[in-house]
PDB file of C-alpha atoms in Angstrom:
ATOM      1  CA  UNK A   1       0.369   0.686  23.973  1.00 52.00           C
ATOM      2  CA  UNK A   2       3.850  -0.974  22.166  1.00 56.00           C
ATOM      3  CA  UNK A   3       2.080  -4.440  23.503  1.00 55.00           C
ATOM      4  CA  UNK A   4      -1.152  -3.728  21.878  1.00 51.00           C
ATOM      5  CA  UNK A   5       0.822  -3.099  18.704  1.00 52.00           C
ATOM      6  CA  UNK A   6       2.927  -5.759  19.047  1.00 55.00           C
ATOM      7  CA  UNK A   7      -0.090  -8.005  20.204  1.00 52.00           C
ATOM      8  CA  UNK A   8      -2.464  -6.890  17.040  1.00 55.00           C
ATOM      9  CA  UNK A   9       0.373  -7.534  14.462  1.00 56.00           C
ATOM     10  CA  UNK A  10       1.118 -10.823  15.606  1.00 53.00           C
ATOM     11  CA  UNK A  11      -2.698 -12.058  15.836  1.00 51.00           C
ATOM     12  CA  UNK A  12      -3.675 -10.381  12.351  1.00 52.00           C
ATOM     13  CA  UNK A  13      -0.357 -12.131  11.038  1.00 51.00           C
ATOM     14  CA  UNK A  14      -2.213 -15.260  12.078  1.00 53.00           C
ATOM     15  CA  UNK A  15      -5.011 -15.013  11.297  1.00 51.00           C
ATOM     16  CA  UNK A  16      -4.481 -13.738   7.878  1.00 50.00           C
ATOM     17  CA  UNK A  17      -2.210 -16.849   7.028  1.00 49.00           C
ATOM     18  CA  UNK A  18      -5.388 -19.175   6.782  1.00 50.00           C
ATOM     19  CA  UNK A  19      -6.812 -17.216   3.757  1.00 54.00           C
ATOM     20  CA  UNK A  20      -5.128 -19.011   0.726  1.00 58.00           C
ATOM     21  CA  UNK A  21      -5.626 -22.662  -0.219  1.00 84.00           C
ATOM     22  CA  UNK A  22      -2.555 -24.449  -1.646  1.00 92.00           C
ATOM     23  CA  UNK A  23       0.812 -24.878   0.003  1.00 92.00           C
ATOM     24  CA  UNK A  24       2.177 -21.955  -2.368  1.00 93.00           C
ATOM     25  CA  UNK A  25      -0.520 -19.453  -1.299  1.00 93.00           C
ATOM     26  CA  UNK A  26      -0.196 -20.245   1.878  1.00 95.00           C
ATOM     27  CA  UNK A  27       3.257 -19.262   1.725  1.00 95.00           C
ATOM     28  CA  UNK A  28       2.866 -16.317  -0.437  1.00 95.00           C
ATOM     29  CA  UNK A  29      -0.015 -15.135   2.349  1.00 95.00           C
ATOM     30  CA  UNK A  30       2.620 -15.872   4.685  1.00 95.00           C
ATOM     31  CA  UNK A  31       4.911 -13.580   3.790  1.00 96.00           C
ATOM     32  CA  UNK A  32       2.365 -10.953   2.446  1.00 96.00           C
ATOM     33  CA  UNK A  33       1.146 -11.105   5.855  1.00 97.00           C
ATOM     34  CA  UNK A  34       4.752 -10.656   7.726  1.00 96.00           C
ATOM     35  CA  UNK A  35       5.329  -7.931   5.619  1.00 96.00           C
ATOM     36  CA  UNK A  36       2.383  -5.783   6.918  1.00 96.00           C
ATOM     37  CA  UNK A  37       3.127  -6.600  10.360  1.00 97.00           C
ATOM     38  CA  UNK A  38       6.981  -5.053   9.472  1.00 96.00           C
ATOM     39  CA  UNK A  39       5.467  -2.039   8.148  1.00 96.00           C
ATOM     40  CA  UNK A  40       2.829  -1.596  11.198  1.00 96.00           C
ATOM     41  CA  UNK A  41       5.955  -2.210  13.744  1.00 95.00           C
ATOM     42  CA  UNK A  42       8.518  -0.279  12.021  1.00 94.00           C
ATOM     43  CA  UNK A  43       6.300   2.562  10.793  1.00 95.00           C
ATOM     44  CA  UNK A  44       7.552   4.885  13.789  1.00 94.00           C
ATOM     45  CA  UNK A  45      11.111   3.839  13.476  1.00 94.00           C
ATOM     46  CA  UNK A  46      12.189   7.005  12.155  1.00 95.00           C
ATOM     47  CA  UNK A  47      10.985   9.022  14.128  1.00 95.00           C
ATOM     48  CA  UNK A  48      12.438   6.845  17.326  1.00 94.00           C
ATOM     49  CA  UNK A  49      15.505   7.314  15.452  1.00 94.00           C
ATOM     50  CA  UNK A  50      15.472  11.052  15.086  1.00 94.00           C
ATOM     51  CA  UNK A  51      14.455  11.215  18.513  1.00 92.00           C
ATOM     52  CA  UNK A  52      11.290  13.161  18.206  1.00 94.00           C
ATOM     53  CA  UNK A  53       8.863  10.459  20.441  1.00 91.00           C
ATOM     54  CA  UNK A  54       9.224  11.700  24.018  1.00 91.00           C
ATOM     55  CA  UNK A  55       9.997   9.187  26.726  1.00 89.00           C
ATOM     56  CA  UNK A  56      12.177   7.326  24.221  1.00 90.00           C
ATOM     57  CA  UNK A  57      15.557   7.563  23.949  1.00 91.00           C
ATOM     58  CA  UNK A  58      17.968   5.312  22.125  1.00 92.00           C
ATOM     59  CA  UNK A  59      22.170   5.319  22.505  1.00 92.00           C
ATOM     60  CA  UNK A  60      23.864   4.910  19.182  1.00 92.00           C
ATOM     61  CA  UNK A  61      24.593   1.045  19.414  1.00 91.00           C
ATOM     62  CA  UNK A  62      20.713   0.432  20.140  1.00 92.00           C
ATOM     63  CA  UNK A  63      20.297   2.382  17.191  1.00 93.00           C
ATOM     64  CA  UNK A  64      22.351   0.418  15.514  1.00 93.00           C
ATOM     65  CA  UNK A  65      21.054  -2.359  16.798  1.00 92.00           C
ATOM     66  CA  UNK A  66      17.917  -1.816  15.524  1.00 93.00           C
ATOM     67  CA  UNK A  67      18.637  -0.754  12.178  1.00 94.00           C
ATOM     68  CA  UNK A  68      20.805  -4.290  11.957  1.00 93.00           C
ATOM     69  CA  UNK A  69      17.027  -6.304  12.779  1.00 93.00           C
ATOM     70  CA  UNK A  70      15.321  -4.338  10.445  1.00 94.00           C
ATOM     71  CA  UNK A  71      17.557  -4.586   7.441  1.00 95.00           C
ATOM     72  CA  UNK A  72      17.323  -8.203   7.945  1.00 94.00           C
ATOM     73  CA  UNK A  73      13.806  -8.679   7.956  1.00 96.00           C
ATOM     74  CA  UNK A  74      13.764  -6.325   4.762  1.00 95.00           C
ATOM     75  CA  UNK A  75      16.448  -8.373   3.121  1.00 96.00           C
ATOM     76  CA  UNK A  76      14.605 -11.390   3.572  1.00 96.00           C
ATOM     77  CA  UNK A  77      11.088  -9.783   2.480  1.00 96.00           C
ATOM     78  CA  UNK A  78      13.174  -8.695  -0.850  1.00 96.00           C
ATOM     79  CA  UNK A  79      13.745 -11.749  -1.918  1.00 96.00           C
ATOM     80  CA  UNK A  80      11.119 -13.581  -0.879  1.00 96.00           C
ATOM     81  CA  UNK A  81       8.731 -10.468  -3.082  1.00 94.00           C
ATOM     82  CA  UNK A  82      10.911 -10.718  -5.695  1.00 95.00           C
ATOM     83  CA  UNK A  83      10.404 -14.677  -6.129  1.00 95.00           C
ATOM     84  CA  UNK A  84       6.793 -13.920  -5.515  1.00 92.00           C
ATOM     85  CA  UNK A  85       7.006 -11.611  -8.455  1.00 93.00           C
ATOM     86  CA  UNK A  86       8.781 -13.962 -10.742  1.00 93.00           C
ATOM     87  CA  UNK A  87       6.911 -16.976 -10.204  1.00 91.00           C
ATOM     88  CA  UNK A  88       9.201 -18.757  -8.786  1.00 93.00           C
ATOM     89  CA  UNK A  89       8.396 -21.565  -5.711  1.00 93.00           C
ATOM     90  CA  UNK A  90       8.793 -20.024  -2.389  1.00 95.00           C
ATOM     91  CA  UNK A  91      10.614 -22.488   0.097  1.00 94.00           C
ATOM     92  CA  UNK A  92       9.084 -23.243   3.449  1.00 95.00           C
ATOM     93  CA  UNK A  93      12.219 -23.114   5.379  1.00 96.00           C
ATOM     94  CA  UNK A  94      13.037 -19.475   3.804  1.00 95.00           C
ATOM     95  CA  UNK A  95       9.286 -18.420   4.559  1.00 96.00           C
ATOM     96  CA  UNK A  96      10.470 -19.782   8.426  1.00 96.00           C
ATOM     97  CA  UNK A  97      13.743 -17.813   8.834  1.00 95.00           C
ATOM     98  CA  UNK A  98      11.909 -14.458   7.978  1.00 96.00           C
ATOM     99  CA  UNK A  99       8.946 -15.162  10.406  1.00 96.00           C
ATOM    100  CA  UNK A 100      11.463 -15.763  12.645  1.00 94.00           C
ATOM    101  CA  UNK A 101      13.823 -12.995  11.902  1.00 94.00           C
ATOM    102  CA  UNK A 102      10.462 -11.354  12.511  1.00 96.00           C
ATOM    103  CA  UNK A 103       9.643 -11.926  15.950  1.00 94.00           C
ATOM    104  CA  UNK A 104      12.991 -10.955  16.813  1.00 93.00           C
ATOM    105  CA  UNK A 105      13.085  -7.831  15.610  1.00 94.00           C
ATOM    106  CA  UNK A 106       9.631  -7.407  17.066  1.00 95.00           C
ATOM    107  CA  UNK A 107      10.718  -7.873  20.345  1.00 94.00           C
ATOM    108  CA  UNK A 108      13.879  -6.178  20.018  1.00 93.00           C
ATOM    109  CA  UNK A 109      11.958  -3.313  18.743  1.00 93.00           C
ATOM    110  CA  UNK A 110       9.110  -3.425  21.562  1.00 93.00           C
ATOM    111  CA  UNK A 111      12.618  -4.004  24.041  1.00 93.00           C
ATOM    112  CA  UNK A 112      14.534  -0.868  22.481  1.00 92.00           C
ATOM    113  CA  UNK A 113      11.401   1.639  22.662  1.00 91.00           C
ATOM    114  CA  UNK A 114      10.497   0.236  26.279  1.00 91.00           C
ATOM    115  CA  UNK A 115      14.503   1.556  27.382  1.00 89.00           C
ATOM    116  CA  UNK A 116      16.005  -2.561  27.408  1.00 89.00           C
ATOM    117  CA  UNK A 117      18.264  -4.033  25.476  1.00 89.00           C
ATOM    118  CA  UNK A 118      17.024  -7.774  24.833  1.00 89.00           C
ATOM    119  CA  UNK A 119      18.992 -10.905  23.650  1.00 84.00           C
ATOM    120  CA  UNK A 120      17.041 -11.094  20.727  1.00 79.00           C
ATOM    121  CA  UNK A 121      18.152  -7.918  19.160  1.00 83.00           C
ATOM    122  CA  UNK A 122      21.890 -10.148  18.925  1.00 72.00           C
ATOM    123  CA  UNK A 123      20.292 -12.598  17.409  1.00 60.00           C
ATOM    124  CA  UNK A 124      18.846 -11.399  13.931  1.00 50.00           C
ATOM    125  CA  UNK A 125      21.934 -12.389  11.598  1.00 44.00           C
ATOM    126  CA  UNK A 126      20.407 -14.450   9.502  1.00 42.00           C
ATOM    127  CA  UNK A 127      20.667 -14.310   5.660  1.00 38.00           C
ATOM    128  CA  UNK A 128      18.081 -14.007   2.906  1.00 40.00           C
ATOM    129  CA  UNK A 129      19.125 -17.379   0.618  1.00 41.00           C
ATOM    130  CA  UNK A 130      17.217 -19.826  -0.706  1.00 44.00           C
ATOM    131  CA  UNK A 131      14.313 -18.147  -0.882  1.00 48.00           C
ATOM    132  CA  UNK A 132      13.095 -19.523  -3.682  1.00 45.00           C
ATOM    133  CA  UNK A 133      13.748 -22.464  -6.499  1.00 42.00           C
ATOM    134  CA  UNK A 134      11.941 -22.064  -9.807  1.00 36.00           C
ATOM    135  CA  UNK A 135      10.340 -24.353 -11.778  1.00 35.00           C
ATOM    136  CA  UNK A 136      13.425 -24.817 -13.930  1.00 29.00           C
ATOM    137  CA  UNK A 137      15.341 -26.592 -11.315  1.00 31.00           C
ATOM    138  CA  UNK A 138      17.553 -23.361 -10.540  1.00 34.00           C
ATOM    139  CA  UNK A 139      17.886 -22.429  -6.604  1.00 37.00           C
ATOM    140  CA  UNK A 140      19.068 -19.394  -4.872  1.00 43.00           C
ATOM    141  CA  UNK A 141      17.358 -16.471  -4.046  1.00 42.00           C
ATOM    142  CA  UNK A 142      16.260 -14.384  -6.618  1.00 38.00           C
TER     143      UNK A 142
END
């Protein structure tokens, strides 16, 4: 069942990418996209965490764990909305780091709830900046 999930997020994340037209869309769709696949995935995350899903059980650090992967894929989606919302030009390589930062918390997620620990749950450190550079030469995240 977590494979199916996992499985359907990733292939409508795909296939939902193709929609828009110009390299801008694309990456707004792009990060639209990602974000509903977060939400999907991490929709019973708090109930995992309260431990109310039978079969699953999760120690404090995997908890914690967790919680670290997810705030980083939120962090990133933040910005990256938030430039969305401004206007502002979305850079490629930011668009990158939270797909990325994506699939690893996916698959820590899917590793957690299956009773593993994966290397991938380590590995989600990265930082929301440069998300974006406006049209008035300013960069940064906004």
């Amino acid at each position: 069942m977590k494979n199916y999930v996992f499985a359907g997020s990733l292939a409508a994340l795909c296939l939902l990418c193709s929609c828009a037209q110009t390299a801008q869309g694309k990456l707004r769709q792009a990060v639209y996209d990602t974000a509903s696949a977060y939400h999907v995935l991490a929709s019973p995350m708090p109930d995992v965490m309260a431990g109310h899903v039978p079969g699953v059980s999760l120690s404090d650090g995997q908890k914690e764990l967790a919680r670290k992967a997810s705030q980083t894929v939120l962090n990133e989606l933040a910005a990256l909305e938030q430039a969305t919302q401004n206007g502002s030009t979305l850079a490629e390589t930011a668009v990158a780091a939270l797909q990325a930062d994506f699939a690893s918390f996916s698959s820590c997620w899917a590793g957690l709830t299956a009773g593993t620990t994966p290397q991938s749950c380590g590995a989600t450190a990265t930082v929301a900046t440069g998300a974006a550079t406006t049209t008035t030469t300013i960069t940064g995240s906004n």
